[in-house]
Amino acid sequence: MKYADLLDRFVGYAKINTRSDPKSKTVPSDPKEIFFLRKLSQELKEIGLTDVRFKKDGYLFARIPATAGQEQVKAIGFISHVDTADFNSENIDPQVHENYDGKSILKLNDEYSLDPKTFPNLKNYAGHTLITTDGTTLLGADDKAGVAEIITAMKYLLQHPEIEHGEVDIAFGPDEEIGTGADNFDTKDFGAAFAYTVDGSSKGELQWATFSASAATLKAKGTQVHPSEGYGKLINPIVALIDVFNLLPDQRPENTKDDQGYYYLTDITGNGDTAAAEMIIRDFSRNGLKERKNILKEAVDKINARYPYKVIELTQYDQYYNMADVLKNNMAPVHLAEKAFSLLGIKPNEKPVRGGTDGSKITFLGTPTPNIFTGAENLHGRYEFASLNDMEKAVDVILKIIELNSLSK
Ligand SMILES: [Zn+2]
């Protein structure tokens, strides 16, 4: 095998619990992430990377300098996140299934299994070595697979000094799953002119278009009196919020697809006195997002106008923007990845992401950053699995991109 330590490295990382904490106010959101990042920094130093450094925002940065004569090549970056999604991650016990036949049911434990009837994509993995969970936790291939692939590629590069390349910068960060990780990514200190997040799913994914995203908080203040004397007086804050939601266009995650945006009511709580709702808004176009925000504001105004005082207070803030708005004017990083895929016989899948990536933020902070696959599927739960064969392909892609970049100087 070309990358002898990839499997052990990945399994070792997967076992370490790095679940992020959406309720935390600290950066990183959980000390478990710091523990893992410290371990990675040690490993990076042992492998021989330079400038291994921790950033205030929880990122771990490191570098491989350009080889002799390649100093003028544009520095290239690779980024993944160390935290895992909001699902049980205690005592993760990855199971390795060699030479899967693409047909059989893969037993995770007595209760759960991966059945090709439910997961027809399993047929794509005939002959592969698959890594699954034991049915009780997630696997955390999102994004430990990305971390393992980047480090494996860096080790390979350092062990093969005959490969000429420009400067390579790598970054491992916290809290992608809770949407805050890359908020203050230090593009200047990172150093790369462009980068790739290694945080996709199945082989071939090359993503350079994402949603633009906004979030809204609605706080409602009611007038609570005994319902027996409610006539003309009682104002129910919960109902006020539901009325706003019902005024919005009927576009929700469950009935939209492809290039359609949506409104998603993610939380609503309350009583007779006060109520609060959380909503997220998604649209591929920046104008579309703006329009949707206006529609929400108008709905709130309309409901408020029914009452003698301003019952609902609306706060909206943007979370990230479609990276295609930037990348369409600088497609070089995407074309470089396409060329690497093609030389490796990998068919690119460039469907826009109905979500965001760390790259959505990092692109707008100044470093164009599309996303490439990791070779894992069914992310964020007990059915998650990774293909060692496709993980090797991801390492191949990283190395090929670096090699092609040096030729293009
Ligand atoms: Zn991820």
Tab-separated table of C-alpha atoms and ligand atoms in Angstrom:
chain	number	residue	atom	x	y	z
A	1	MET	CA	0.000	0.000	0.000
A	2	LYS	CA	1.240	3.454	-0.941
A	3	TYR	CA	0.343	5.117	2.383
A	4	ALA	CA	1.041	2.369	4.905
A	5	ASP	CA	0.097	4.379	7.990
A	6	LEU	CA	-3.122	6.022	6.720
A	7	LEU	CA	-5.484	3.432	8.226
A	8	ASP	CA	-3.845	3.369	11.666
A	9	ARG	CA	-3.566	7.133	11.727
A	10	PHE	CA	-7.247	7.564	10.898
A	11	VAL	CA	-8.446	4.902	13.363
A	12	GLY	CA	-6.256	6.422	16.080
A	13	TYR	CA	-7.737	9.895	15.508
A	14	ALA	CA	-11.302	8.574	15.243
A	15	LYS	CA	-11.038	7.010	18.718
A	16	ILE	CA	-10.357	10.393	20.315
A	17	ASN	CA	-13.569	12.141	21.328
A	18	THR	CA	-13.579	15.706	19.918
A	19	ARG	CA	-17.286	16.534	19.881
A	20	SER	CA	-17.809	20.300	19.867
A	21	ASP	CA	-20.269	21.983	22.209
A	22	PRO	CA	-22.859	24.327	20.669
A	23	LYS	CA	-23.736	25.796	24.099
A	24	SER	CA	-20.188	26.753	24.999
A	25	LYS	CA	-18.917	30.339	24.838
A	26	THR	CA	-15.226	29.386	24.799
A	27	VAL	CA	-12.914	28.956	21.784
A	28	PRO	CA	-12.484	26.089	21.051
A	29	SER	CA	-15.885	25.150	22.389
A	30	ASP	CA	-14.575	22.080	24.229
A	31	PRO	CA	-11.216	21.238	25.897
A	32	LYS	CA	-11.326	17.827	24.173
A	33	GLU	CA	-10.525	19.631	20.929
A	34	ILE	CA	-7.451	21.273	22.482
A	35	PHE	CA	-6.220	17.878	23.689
A	36	PHE	CA	-6.422	16.491	20.144
A	37	LEU	CA	-4.874	19.597	18.556
A	38	ARG	CA	-1.898	19.315	20.975
A	39	LYS	CA	-1.424	15.704	19.917
A	40	LEU	CA	-1.503	16.760	16.259
A	41	SER	CA	1.033	19.537	16.835
A	42	GLN	CA	3.405	16.979	18.353
A	43	GLU	CA	2.944	14.678	15.373
A	44	LEU	CA	3.480	17.493	12.851
A	45	LYS	CA	6.780	18.394	14.542
A	46	GLU	CA	7.895	14.753	14.538
A	47	ILE	CA	7.098	14.409	10.837
A	48	GLY	CA	9.197	17.500	10.164
A	49	LEU	CA	6.802	20.364	9.451
A	50	THR	CA	7.994	23.831	10.399
A	51	ASP	CA	6.341	26.877	12.003
A	52	VAL	CA	3.958	24.654	13.956
A	53	ARG	CA	1.912	27.204	15.886
A	54	PHE	CA	-1.339	27.614	17.791
A	55	LYS	CA	-3.593	30.538	16.956
A	56	LYS	CA	-5.847	32.501	19.303
A	57	ASP	CA	-8.908	31.244	17.447
A	58	GLY	CA	-8.052	27.620	18.213
A	59	TYR	CA	-6.396	26.797	14.887
A	60	LEU	CA	-3.192	24.832	14.569
A	61	PHE	CA	-1.055	26.068	11.658
A	62	ALA	CA	2.043	24.457	10.154
A	63	ARG	CA	4.156	24.718	7.025
A	64	ILE	CA	6.391	22.891	4.598
A	65	PRO	CA	8.689	25.436	2.928
A	66	ALA	CA	9.178	25.460	-0.836
A	67	THR	CA	11.873	23.192	-2.242
A	68	ALA	CA	14.932	24.893	-3.766
A	69	GLY	CA	14.046	26.989	-6.794
A	70	GLN	CA	10.280	26.814	-6.135
A	71	GLU	CA	10.090	29.814	-3.800
A	72	GLN	CA	8.168	31.892	-6.347
A	73	VAL	CA	5.331	29.384	-6.617
A	74	LYS	CA	2.075	30.565	-5.010
A	75	ALA	CA	1.752	29.023	-1.554
A	76	ILE	CA	-1.041	26.467	-1.350
A	77	GLY	CA	-3.093	25.479	1.715
A	78	PHE	CA	-5.028	22.476	3.030
A	79	ILE	CA	-7.504	22.769	5.890
A	80	SER	CA	-9.698	20.428	7.918
A	81	HIS	CA	-11.599	20.557	11.170
A	82	VAL	CA	-10.954	18.421	14.236
A	83	ASP	CA	-14.373	18.536	15.890
A	84	THR	CA	-17.131	16.008	15.232
A	85	ALA	CA	-20.891	16.425	14.926
A	86	ASP	CA	-23.540	16.487	17.633
A	87	PHE	CA	-23.904	12.710	18.147
A	88	ASN	CA	-22.613	10.257	20.730
A	89	SER	CA	-18.825	10.163	20.508
A	90	GLU	CA	-17.918	8.353	23.752
A	91	ASN	CA	-15.713	5.278	23.265
A	92	ILE	CA	-15.665	5.298	19.468
A	93	ASP	CA	-14.553	1.851	18.327
A	94	PRO	CA	-13.927	1.850	14.549
A	95	GLN	CA	-14.507	-1.490	12.809
A	96	VAL	CA	-12.393	-2.390	9.782
A	97	HIS	CA	-14.071	-4.550	7.104
A	98	GLU	CA	-11.609	-5.704	4.464
A	99	ASN	CA	-12.631	-6.473	0.901
A	100	TYR	CA	-16.339	-5.610	1.228
A	101	ASP	CA	-18.364	-7.298	-1.529
A	102	GLY	CA	-20.748	-4.383	-2.194
A	103	LYS	CA	-23.809	-6.546	-1.464
A	104	SER	CA	-23.838	-7.959	2.050
A	105	ILE	CA	-25.345	-6.340	5.096
A	106	LEU	CA	-22.572	-4.980	7.310
A	107	LYS	CA	-23.437	-5.717	10.925
A	108	LEU	CA	-22.485	-2.869	13.253
A	109	ASN	CA	-23.846	-4.546	16.398
A	110	ASP	CA	-26.920	-6.591	17.406
A	111	GLU	CA	-29.245	-3.663	16.773
A	112	TYR	CA	-27.841	-1.744	13.819
A	113	SER	CA	-26.412	-2.602	10.438
A	114	LEU	CA	-25.564	-1.044	7.094
A	115	ASP	CA	-28.028	-2.598	4.671
A	116	PRO	CA	-27.584	-1.988	0.918
A	117	LYS	CA	-31.408	-1.744	0.737
A	118	THR	CA	-31.342	1.386	2.879
A	119	PHE	CA	-27.940	2.568	1.648
A	120	PRO	CA	-27.737	1.694	-2.060
A	121	ASN	CA	-24.477	3.674	-2.286
A	122	LEU	CA	-22.763	0.672	-0.635
A	123	LYS	CA	-22.622	-1.004	-4.050
A	124	ASN	CA	-19.963	1.556	-5.053
A	125	TYR	CA	-17.611	0.033	-2.500
A	126	ALA	CA	-17.162	-3.506	-3.782
A	127	GLY	CA	-13.596	-4.607	-3.064
A	128	HIS	CA	-12.923	-1.676	-0.713
A	129	THR	CA	-11.728	-1.708	2.861
A	130	LEU	CA	-14.490	0.040	4.807
A	131	ILE	CA	-14.235	1.534	8.261
A	132	THR	CA	-17.552	1.693	10.151
A	133	THR	CA	-18.768	2.413	13.667
A	134	ASP	CA	-19.801	-0.229	16.205
A	135	GLY	CA	-23.348	1.121	16.016
A	136	THR	CA	-23.224	3.130	19.253
A	137	THR	CA	-21.377	6.282	18.141
A	138	LEU	CA	-20.578	8.277	15.050
A	139	LEU	CA	-17.278	7.555	13.303
A	140	GLY	CA	-16.061	11.126	13.072
A	141	ALA	CA	-14.618	10.647	9.592
A	142	ASP	CA	-16.089	14.142	9.246
A	143	ASP	CA	-13.485	15.387	9.540
A	144	LYS	CA	-10.827	13.084	11.012
A	145	ALA	CA	-10.546	11.539	7.534
A	146	GLY	CA	-9.539	14.967	6.209
A	147	VAL	CA	-7.021	15.454	9.031
A	148	ALA	CA	-5.490	12.004	8.472
A	149	GLU	CA	-5.305	12.541	4.706
A	150	ILE	CA	-3.581	15.922	4.945
A	151	ILE	CA	-1.021	14.662	7.475
A	152	THR	CA	-0.384	11.505	5.428
A	153	ALA	CA	0.209	13.639	2.323
A	154	MET	CA	2.571	15.944	4.243
A	155	LYS	CA	4.565	13.001	5.551
A	156	TYR	CA	4.811	11.566	2.026
A	157	LEU	CA	5.992	14.904	0.680
A	158	LEU	CA	8.690	15.197	3.346
A	159	GLN	CA	9.844	11.620	2.739
A	160	HIS	CA	10.146	12.295	-1.002
A	161	PRO	CA	12.441	15.317	-1.307
A	162	GLU	CA	12.694	14.656	-5.048
A	163	ILE	CA	9.136	16.047	-5.453
A	164	GLU	CA	9.504	19.743	-6.235
A	165	HIS	CA	6.892	21.993	-4.720
A	166	GLY	CA	6.104	25.481	-3.542
A	167	GLU	CA	5.256	26.382	0.058
A	168	VAL	CA	2.494	24.256	1.585
A	169	ASP	CA	0.485	25.595	4.535
A	170	ILE	CA	-1.838	23.445	6.582
A	171	ALA	CA	-4.457	24.271	9.201
A	172	PHE	CA	-6.547	22.204	11.599
A	173	GLY	CA	-9.356	24.016	13.327
A	174	PRO	CA	-12.107	23.562	15.896
A	175	ASP	CA	-15.862	24.000	15.897
A	176	GLU	CA	-16.825	23.646	12.231
A	177	GLU	CA	-19.863	21.610	13.245
A	178	ILE	CA	-21.214	24.435	15.377
A	179	GLY	CA	-20.585	26.956	12.614
A	180	THR	CA	-18.075	29.200	14.366
A	181	GLY	CA	-14.656	27.603	13.747
A	182	ALA	CA	-13.430	29.731	10.870
A	183	ASP	CA	-14.944	33.041	12.013
A	184	ASN	CA	-11.535	34.605	12.725
A	185	PHE	CA	-9.304	32.511	10.486
A	186	ASP	CA	-5.987	34.370	10.163
A	187	THR	CA	-5.478	34.235	6.389
A	188	LYS	CA	-2.419	36.492	6.587
A	189	ASP	CA	-0.481	34.324	9.004
A	190	PHE	CA	-1.691	31.173	7.238
A	191	GLY	CA	0.196	32.357	4.178
A	192	ALA	CA	-1.438	30.369	1.371
A	193	ALA	CA	-2.614	32.246	-1.742
A	194	PHE	CA	-5.433	29.723	-2.087
A	195	ALA	CA	-6.468	26.601	-0.239
A	196	TYR	CA	-8.730	23.565	-0.087
A	197	THR	CA	-10.794	22.292	2.782
A	198	VAL	CA	-10.600	18.497	2.821
A	199	ASP	CA	-14.058	18.069	4.284
A	200	GLY	CA	-16.320	16.611	1.584
A	201	SER	CA	-17.993	13.257	1.362
A	202	SER	CA	-17.820	10.655	-1.435
A	203	LYS	CA	-15.021	10.361	-4.001
A	204	GLY	CA	-15.141	13.042	-6.692
A	205	GLU	CA	-16.716	15.845	-4.689
A	206	LEU	CA	-15.263	19.216	-5.622
A	207	GLN	CA	-17.386	21.959	-4.164
A	208	TRP	CA	-17.031	25.623	-4.926
A	209	ALA	CA	-20.612	26.857	-4.552
A	210	THR	CA	-22.438	26.933	-1.221
A	211	PHE	CA	-25.491	28.600	0.263
A	212	SER	CA	-25.423	32.146	1.525
A	213	ALA	CA	-26.722	32.020	5.055
A	214	SER	CA	-28.449	34.195	7.596
A	215	ALA	CA	-29.899	33.533	11.044
A	216	ALA	CA	-32.745	35.265	12.857
A	217	THR	CA	-33.801	35.483	16.473
A	218	LEU	CA	-37.378	36.539	17.243
A	219	LYS	CA	-38.248	37.559	20.781
A	220	ALA	CA	-41.903	38.145	21.657
A	221	LYS	CA	-43.358	39.895	24.693
A	222	GLY	CA	-46.960	39.013	25.453
A	223	THR	CA	-49.626	40.381	27.745
A	224	GLN	CA	-50.618	37.655	30.145
A	225	VAL	CA	-53.979	37.929	31.875
A	226	HIS	CA	-56.382	35.210	32.962
A	227	PRO	CA	-58.102	33.882	29.812
A	228	SER	CA	-61.485	34.525	31.424
A	229	GLU	CA	-60.795	38.233	31.086
A	230	GLY	CA	-58.638	37.842	27.982
A	231	TYR	CA	-61.042	39.476	25.552
A	232	GLY	CA	-59.377	42.456	23.917
A	233	LYS	CA	-56.435	42.318	26.319
A	234	LEU	CA	-54.529	39.034	26.168
A	235	ILE	CA	-51.622	38.927	23.729
A	236	ASN	CA	-50.165	35.456	23.246
A	237	PRO	CA	-46.472	35.744	22.286
A	238	ILE	CA	-46.264	32.133	21.067
A	239	VAL	CA	-49.136	32.694	18.646
A	240	ALA	CA	-47.550	35.930	17.421
A	241	LEU	CA	-44.403	33.988	16.449
A	242	ILE	CA	-46.334	31.178	14.773
A	243	ASP	CA	-48.310	33.795	12.808
A	244	VAL	CA	-45.029	35.248	11.500
A	245	PHE	CA	-43.860	31.831	10.377
A	246	ASN	CA	-47.170	31.189	8.619
A	247	LEU	CA	-46.846	34.430	6.638
A	248	LEU	CA	-43.576	33.240	5.110
A	249	PRO	CA	-43.454	31.526	1.711
A	250	ASP	CA	-43.905	27.765	2.028
A	251	GLN	CA	-40.223	27.001	1.329
A	252	ARG	CA	-38.709	24.713	3.925
A	253	PRO	CA	-35.824	22.213	3.952
A	254	GLU	CA	-38.348	19.389	3.559
A	255	ASN	CA	-39.916	20.722	0.374
A	256	THR	CA	-37.028	22.449	-1.441
A	257	LYS	CA	-34.069	21.016	-3.360
A	258	ASP	CA	-31.316	21.770	-5.891
A	259	ASP	CA	-30.977	25.542	-6.264
A	260	GLN	CA	-33.963	26.519	-4.101
A	261	GLY	CA	-33.485	28.383	-0.833
A	262	TYR	CA	-35.588	28.044	2.310
A	263	TYR	CA	-36.723	29.263	5.725
A	264	TYR	CA	-36.109	26.836	8.570
A	265	LEU	CA	-37.701	27.316	11.968
A	266	THR	CA	-35.152	25.604	14.203
A	267	ASP	CA	-36.432	26.426	17.669
A	268	ILE	CA	-39.509	27.869	19.352
A	269	THR	CA	-40.133	28.116	23.087
A	270	GLY	CA	-42.397	30.204	25.229
A	271	ASN	CA	-45.224	30.720	27.665
A	272	GLY	CA	-47.970	33.274	28.153
A	273	ASP	CA	-45.504	35.969	29.071
A	274	THR	CA	-42.625	35.638	26.605
A	275	ALA	CA	-41.644	33.486	23.641
A	276	ALA	CA	-38.614	33.121	21.403
A	277	ALA	CA	-37.910	31.531	18.049
A	278	GLU	CA	-34.772	30.825	16.058
A	279	MET	CA	-34.775	30.621	12.305
A	280	ILE	CA	-32.195	30.176	9.591
A	281	ILE	CA	-32.515	31.416	6.030
A	282	ARG	CA	-30.629	29.948	3.077
A	283	ASP	CA	-30.309	31.006	-0.553
A	284	PHE	CA	-27.655	30.480	-3.213
A	285	SER	CA	-27.790	34.097	-4.368
A	286	ARG	CA	-26.818	37.039	-2.217
A	287	ASN	CA	-29.788	39.055	-3.525
A	288	GLY	CA	-32.066	36.110	-2.877
A	289	LEU	CA	-30.856	36.025	0.715
A	290	LYS	CA	-31.445	39.768	1.058
A	291	GLU	CA	-34.945	39.400	-0.332
A	292	ARG	CA	-35.770	36.580	2.058
A	293	LYS	CA	-34.524	38.638	5.000
A	294	ASN	CA	-36.811	41.466	3.891
A	295	ILE	CA	-39.772	39.110	3.594
A	296	LEU	CA	-39.172	37.979	7.175
A	297	LYS	CA	-38.895	41.583	8.356
A	298	GLU	CA	-42.132	42.521	6.574
A	299	ALA	CA	-43.907	39.535	8.122
A	300	VAL	CA	-42.787	40.652	11.584
A	301	ASP	CA	-43.933	44.234	10.866
A	302	LYS	CA	-47.295	42.954	9.678
A	303	ILE	CA	-47.902	40.908	12.820
A	304	ASN	CA	-46.669	43.714	15.068
A	305	ALA	CA	-49.169	46.062	13.392
A	306	ARG	CA	-52.004	43.909	14.763
A	307	TYR	CA	-51.091	44.798	18.319
A	308	PRO	CA	-51.098	47.992	20.381
A	309	TYR	CA	-47.323	47.699	20.996
A	310	LYS	CA	-44.302	46.103	19.347
A	311	VAL	CA	-44.734	42.504	20.430
A	312	ILE	CA	-41.919	40.977	18.378
A	313	GLU	CA	-38.301	42.066	18.305
A	314	LEU	CA	-36.379	40.711	15.297
A	315	THR	CA	-32.580	40.367	15.073
A	316	GLN	CA	-30.982	39.057	11.890
A	317	TYR	CA	-27.331	38.383	11.168
A	318	ASP	CA	-25.493	36.869	8.209
A	319	GLN	CA	-23.509	33.677	8.852
A	320	TYR	CA	-21.607	33.057	5.603
A	321	TYR	CA	-21.850	33.708	1.876
A	322	ASN	CA	-21.725	31.593	-1.259
A	323	MET	CA	-18.025	31.172	-2.045
A	324	ALA	CA	-18.899	31.049	-5.755
A	325	ASP	CA	-19.447	34.836	-5.608
A	326	VAL	CA	-15.670	35.118	-5.143
A	327	LEU	CA	-14.458	31.983	-6.935
A	328	LYS	CA	-16.290	32.681	-10.192
A	329	ASN	CA	-13.819	35.541	-10.686
A	330	ASN	CA	-10.861	33.317	-9.807
A	331	MET	CA	-11.480	29.761	-10.914
A	332	ALA	CA	-7.778	28.792	-10.904
A	333	PRO	CA	-8.012	26.759	-7.644
A	334	VAL	CA	-11.032	24.861	-8.993
A	335	HIS	CA	-9.375	24.222	-12.346
A	336	LEU	CA	-6.220	22.985	-10.630
A	337	ALA	CA	-8.262	20.466	-8.633
A	338	GLU	CA	-10.170	19.424	-11.778
A	339	LYS	CA	-6.866	18.745	-13.517
A	340	ALA	CA	-5.595	16.693	-10.557
A	341	PHE	CA	-8.843	14.663	-10.507
A	342	SER	CA	-8.642	14.035	-14.227
A	343	LEU	CA	-4.999	12.881	-14.113
A	344	LEU	CA	-5.979	10.460	-11.339
A	345	GLY	CA	-9.022	9.179	-13.229
A	346	ILE	CA	-11.519	10.656	-10.762
A	347	LYS	CA	-14.775	12.042	-12.143
A	348	PRO	CA	-15.481	15.396	-10.485
A	349	ASN	CA	-18.877	16.019	-8.883
A	350	GLU	CA	-19.277	19.807	-8.637
A	351	LYS	CA	-22.861	20.041	-7.362
A	352	PRO	CA	-23.386	23.126	-5.175
A	353	VAL	CA	-23.529	22.364	-1.439
A	354	ARG	CA	-26.894	22.912	0.248
A	355	GLY	CA	-24.939	24.107	3.262
A	356	GLY	CA	-21.716	25.903	4.000
A	357	THR	CA	-18.132	24.931	4.635
A	358	ASP	CA	-15.295	26.530	6.556
A	359	GLY	CA	-14.176	27.528	3.051
A	360	SER	CA	-17.258	29.730	2.653
A	361	LYS	CA	-15.900	31.942	5.422
A	362	ILE	CA	-12.201	31.600	4.606
A	363	THR	CA	-12.875	32.511	0.968
A	364	PHE	CA	-14.530	35.766	2.063
A	365	LEU	CA	-11.693	36.432	4.516
A	366	GLY	CA	-9.365	36.494	1.492
A	367	THR	CA	-8.141	32.963	0.721
A	368	PRO	CA	-10.157	31.280	-2.067
A	369	THR	CA	-10.947	27.839	-0.608
A	370	PRO	CA	-13.025	25.214	-2.430
A	371	ASN	CA	-13.756	21.859	-0.785
A	372	ILE	CA	-12.629	18.365	-1.829
A	373	PHE	CA	-13.835	14.876	-0.855
A	374	THR	CA	-12.559	12.744	2.023
A	375	GLY	CA	-14.005	9.365	0.969
A	376	ALA	CA	-16.554	9.041	3.793
A	377	GLU	CA	-20.360	8.835	3.658
A	378	ASN	CA	-23.488	8.909	5.857
A	379	LEU	CA	-21.829	11.552	8.006
A	380	HIS	CA	-22.975	12.676	11.474
A	381	GLY	CA	-24.337	9.437	12.880
A	382	ARG	CA	-23.933	5.731	13.572
A	383	TYR	CA	-24.185	4.822	9.853
A	384	GLU	CA	-21.109	6.849	8.968
A	385	PHE	CA	-18.414	4.918	7.126
A	386	ALA	CA	-15.174	5.653	5.292
A	387	SER	CA	-13.498	3.829	2.419
A	388	LEU	CA	-9.771	3.387	2.905
A	389	ASN	CA	-9.411	3.125	-0.892
A	390	ASP	CA	-11.105	6.507	-1.428
A	391	MET	CA	-9.186	8.054	1.462
A	392	GLU	CA	-6.018	7.034	-0.400
A	393	LYS	CA	-7.451	8.767	-3.472
A	394	ALA	CA	-7.911	11.924	-1.416
A	395	VAL	CA	-4.230	11.772	-0.401
A	396	ASP	CA	-3.352	11.271	-4.086
A	397	VAL	CA	-5.420	14.370	-4.948
A	398	ILE	CA	-3.665	16.512	-2.311
A	399	LEU	CA	-0.237	15.457	-3.590
A	400	LYS	CA	-1.238	15.870	-7.245
A	401	ILE	CA	-2.564	19.390	-6.630
A	402	ILE	CA	0.730	20.313	-4.931
A	403	GLU	CA	2.732	18.826	-7.812
A	404	LEU	CA	0.644	20.565	-10.502
A	405	ASN	CA	0.881	23.853	-8.648
A	406	SER	CA	4.666	23.730	-8.787
A	407	LEU	CA	4.628	23.214	-12.555
A	408	SER	CA	2.309	26.155	-13.052
A	409	LYS	CA	4.707	28.695	-11.550
B	1	ZN	ZN	-17.008	18.427	8.188
